[in-house]
PDB file of C-alpha atoms in Angstrom:
ATOM      1  CA  MET A  24     -30.145 -13.182  -6.830  1.00  0.00           C
ATOM      2  CA  ASP A  25     -27.013 -14.996  -8.520  1.00  0.00           C
ATOM      3  CA  ASP A  26     -23.792 -15.755  -6.629  1.00  0.00           C
ATOM      4  CA  GLU A  27     -21.882 -12.735  -8.226  1.00  0.00           C
ATOM      5  CA  ALA A  28     -24.303 -10.328  -7.206  1.00  0.00           C
ATOM      6  CA  MET A  29     -24.825  -8.468  -3.790  1.00  0.00           C
ATOM      7  CA  PHE A  30     -26.467  -5.605  -2.129  1.00  0.00           C
ATOM      8  CA  VAL A  31     -24.062  -2.942  -1.203  1.00  0.00           C
ATOM      9  CA  ARG A  32     -24.606   0.648   0.213  1.00  0.00           C
ATOM     10  CA  THR A  33     -23.096   3.653  -1.723  1.00  0.00           C
ATOM     11  CA  GLN A  34     -21.953   7.268  -0.591  1.00  0.00           C
ATOM     12  CA  SER A  35     -21.248   9.977  -3.048  1.00  0.00           C
ATOM     13  CA  LEU A  36     -17.866  11.592  -2.782  1.00  0.00           C
ATOM     14  CA  PRO A  37     -16.840  15.229  -3.417  1.00  0.00           C
ATOM     15  CA  GLN A  38     -16.398  15.530  -7.347  1.00  0.00           C
ATOM     16  CA  THR A  39     -13.706  17.303  -9.455  1.00  0.00           C
ATOM     17  CA  SER A  40     -15.095  18.303 -12.911  1.00  0.00           C
ATOM     18  CA  GLN A  41     -11.970  16.777 -14.901  1.00  0.00           C
ATOM     19  CA  ARG A  42     -12.690  13.188 -13.379  1.00  0.00           C
ATOM     20  CA  ALA A  43     -15.570  10.575 -13.767  1.00  0.00           C
ATOM     21  CA  MET A  44     -17.939  10.601 -10.697  1.00  0.00           C
ATOM     22  CA  THR A  45     -16.807   8.286  -7.702  1.00  0.00           C
ATOM     23  CA  VAL A  46     -18.341   6.732  -4.818  1.00  0.00           C
ATOM     24  CA  ARG A  47     -17.608   4.631  -1.719  1.00  0.00           C
ATOM     25  CA  VAL A  48     -19.143   0.878  -1.868  1.00  0.00           C
ATOM     26  CA  HIS A  49     -19.722  -0.312   1.605  1.00  0.00           C
ATOM     27  CA  THR A  50     -20.005  -4.085   1.710  1.00  0.00           C
ATOM     28  CA  PRO A  51     -20.002  -6.904   4.539  1.00  0.00           C
ATOM     29  CA  ILE A  52     -16.130  -6.969   3.961  1.00  0.00           C
ATOM     30  CA  GLY A  53     -14.809  -3.500   3.671  1.00  0.00           C
ATOM     31  CA  SER A  54     -15.303  -0.666   1.439  1.00  0.00           C
ATOM     32  CA  VAL A  55     -13.945   0.662  -1.795  1.00  0.00           C
ATOM     33  CA  VAL A  56     -13.817   3.720  -4.196  1.00  0.00           C
ATOM     34  CA  VAL A  57     -14.981   3.248  -7.723  1.00  0.00           C
ATOM     35  CA  ARG A  58     -16.144   5.034 -10.760  1.00  0.00           C
ATOM     36  CA  TRP A  59     -19.980   5.686 -10.512  1.00  0.00           C
ATOM     37  CA  GLY A  60     -21.820   4.892 -13.970  1.00  0.00           C
ATOM     38  CA  GLY A  61     -25.230   5.497 -12.599  1.00  0.00           C
ATOM     39  CA  ALA A  62     -27.412   8.842 -12.733  1.00  0.00           C
ATOM     40  CA  PRO A  63     -25.609  11.326 -10.407  1.00  0.00           C
ATOM     41  CA  GLN A  64     -28.918  11.675  -8.215  1.00  0.00           C
ATOM     42  CA  GLU A  65     -28.860   7.816  -7.577  1.00  0.00           C
ATOM     43  CA  ALA A  66     -25.320   7.719  -6.158  1.00  0.00           C
ATOM     44  CA  ASP A  67     -26.644   7.522  -2.745  1.00  0.00           C
ATOM     45  CA  GLY A  68     -28.290   4.550  -1.330  1.00  0.00           C
ATOM     46  CA  GLN A  69     -28.587   0.694  -1.643  1.00  0.00           C
ATOM     47  CA  HIS A  70     -28.051  -0.969  -4.960  1.00  0.00           C
ATOM     48  CA  LEU A  71     -27.630  -4.584  -6.284  1.00  0.00           C
ATOM     49  CA  VAL A  72     -24.193  -4.970  -7.839  1.00  0.00           C
ATOM     50  CA  GLU A  73     -22.415  -7.401  -9.897  1.00  0.00           C
ATOM     51  CA  TRP A  74     -18.490  -7.446  -9.428  1.00  0.00           C
ATOM     52  CA  THR A  75     -16.226  -8.150 -12.247  1.00  0.00           C
ATOM     53  CA  VAL A  76     -12.752  -9.117 -11.418  1.00  0.00           C
ATOM     54  CA  ASP A  77      -9.837  -9.256 -14.435  1.00  0.00           C
ATOM     55  CA  ASP A  78      -8.530 -12.442 -15.189  1.00  0.00           C
ATOM     56  CA  ASP A  79      -5.069 -11.431 -14.076  1.00  0.00           C
ATOM     57  CA  VAL A  80      -6.177 -10.977 -10.594  1.00  0.00           C
ATOM     58  CA  HIS A  81      -5.037 -13.790  -8.322  1.00  0.00           C
ATOM     59  CA  TRP A  82      -6.211 -13.452  -4.899  1.00  0.00           C
ATOM     60  CA  GLY A  83      -2.961 -14.184  -2.146  1.00  0.00           C
ATOM     61  CA  GLN A  84      -0.379 -13.733  -5.495  1.00  0.00           C
ATOM     62  CA  ASN A  85      -0.852 -10.488  -6.361  1.00  0.00           C
ATOM     63  CA  THR A  86      -4.021  -8.950  -4.407  1.00  0.00           C
ATOM     64  CA  ARG A  87      -4.521  -8.944  -0.736  1.00  0.00           C
ATOM     65  CA  LEU A  88      -6.423  -6.855   1.815  1.00  0.00           C
ATOM     66  CA  ALA A  89      -5.728  -3.027   1.612  1.00  0.00           C
ATOM     67  CA  PHE A  90      -5.374  -3.131   5.602  1.00  0.00           C
ATOM     68  CA  LEU A  91      -3.022  -5.644   5.461  1.00  0.00           C
ATOM     69  CA  SER A  92      -0.806  -3.806   2.692  1.00  0.00           C
ATOM     70  CA  ARG A  93      -0.901  -0.650   4.526  1.00  0.00           C
ATOM     71  CA  ARG A  94       0.198  -2.597   8.038  1.00  0.00           C
ATOM     72  CA  ASN A  95       2.816  -4.499   6.318  1.00  0.00           C
ATOM     73  CA  SER A  96       4.186  -1.127   4.547  1.00  0.00           C
ATOM     74  CA  ASP A  97       4.054   0.698   7.578  1.00  0.00           C
ATOM     75  CA  ARG A  98       6.179  -1.898   9.490  1.00  0.00           C
ATOM     76  CA  LYS A  99       9.067  -1.898   6.647  1.00  0.00           C
ATOM     77  CA  ALA A 100       9.029   1.651   6.680  1.00  0.00           C
ATOM     78  CA  THR A 101       9.657   1.891  10.598  1.00  0.00           C
ATOM     79  CA  GLY A 102      11.203  -1.598  11.149  1.00  0.00           C
TER      80      GLY A 102
END
C-alpha cells in the first residue's frame, strides 16, 4: 500500500434524485461526507481509497479541523 491510500469504512446516506450519491467516510481521524463515484450497491463497506487534496489547500492557513472551526464559531456567537 502506498502512503496516499488508506482503508476507510463508508456508509450510504439518504439520497435525493437531483443530487449525486453521497456517503459518509469514516477514518481514524474523523468522518466526512463525499460524492460516491462507485456502484450504489457497493457504497456500504470497507474500501481502499486514495485522497486527493487541491493545490490551494494549506493546512493551518485556510484549512483546519471541522470540530475546532465549529467550537470557535460558537465562542464568537456567544462571547
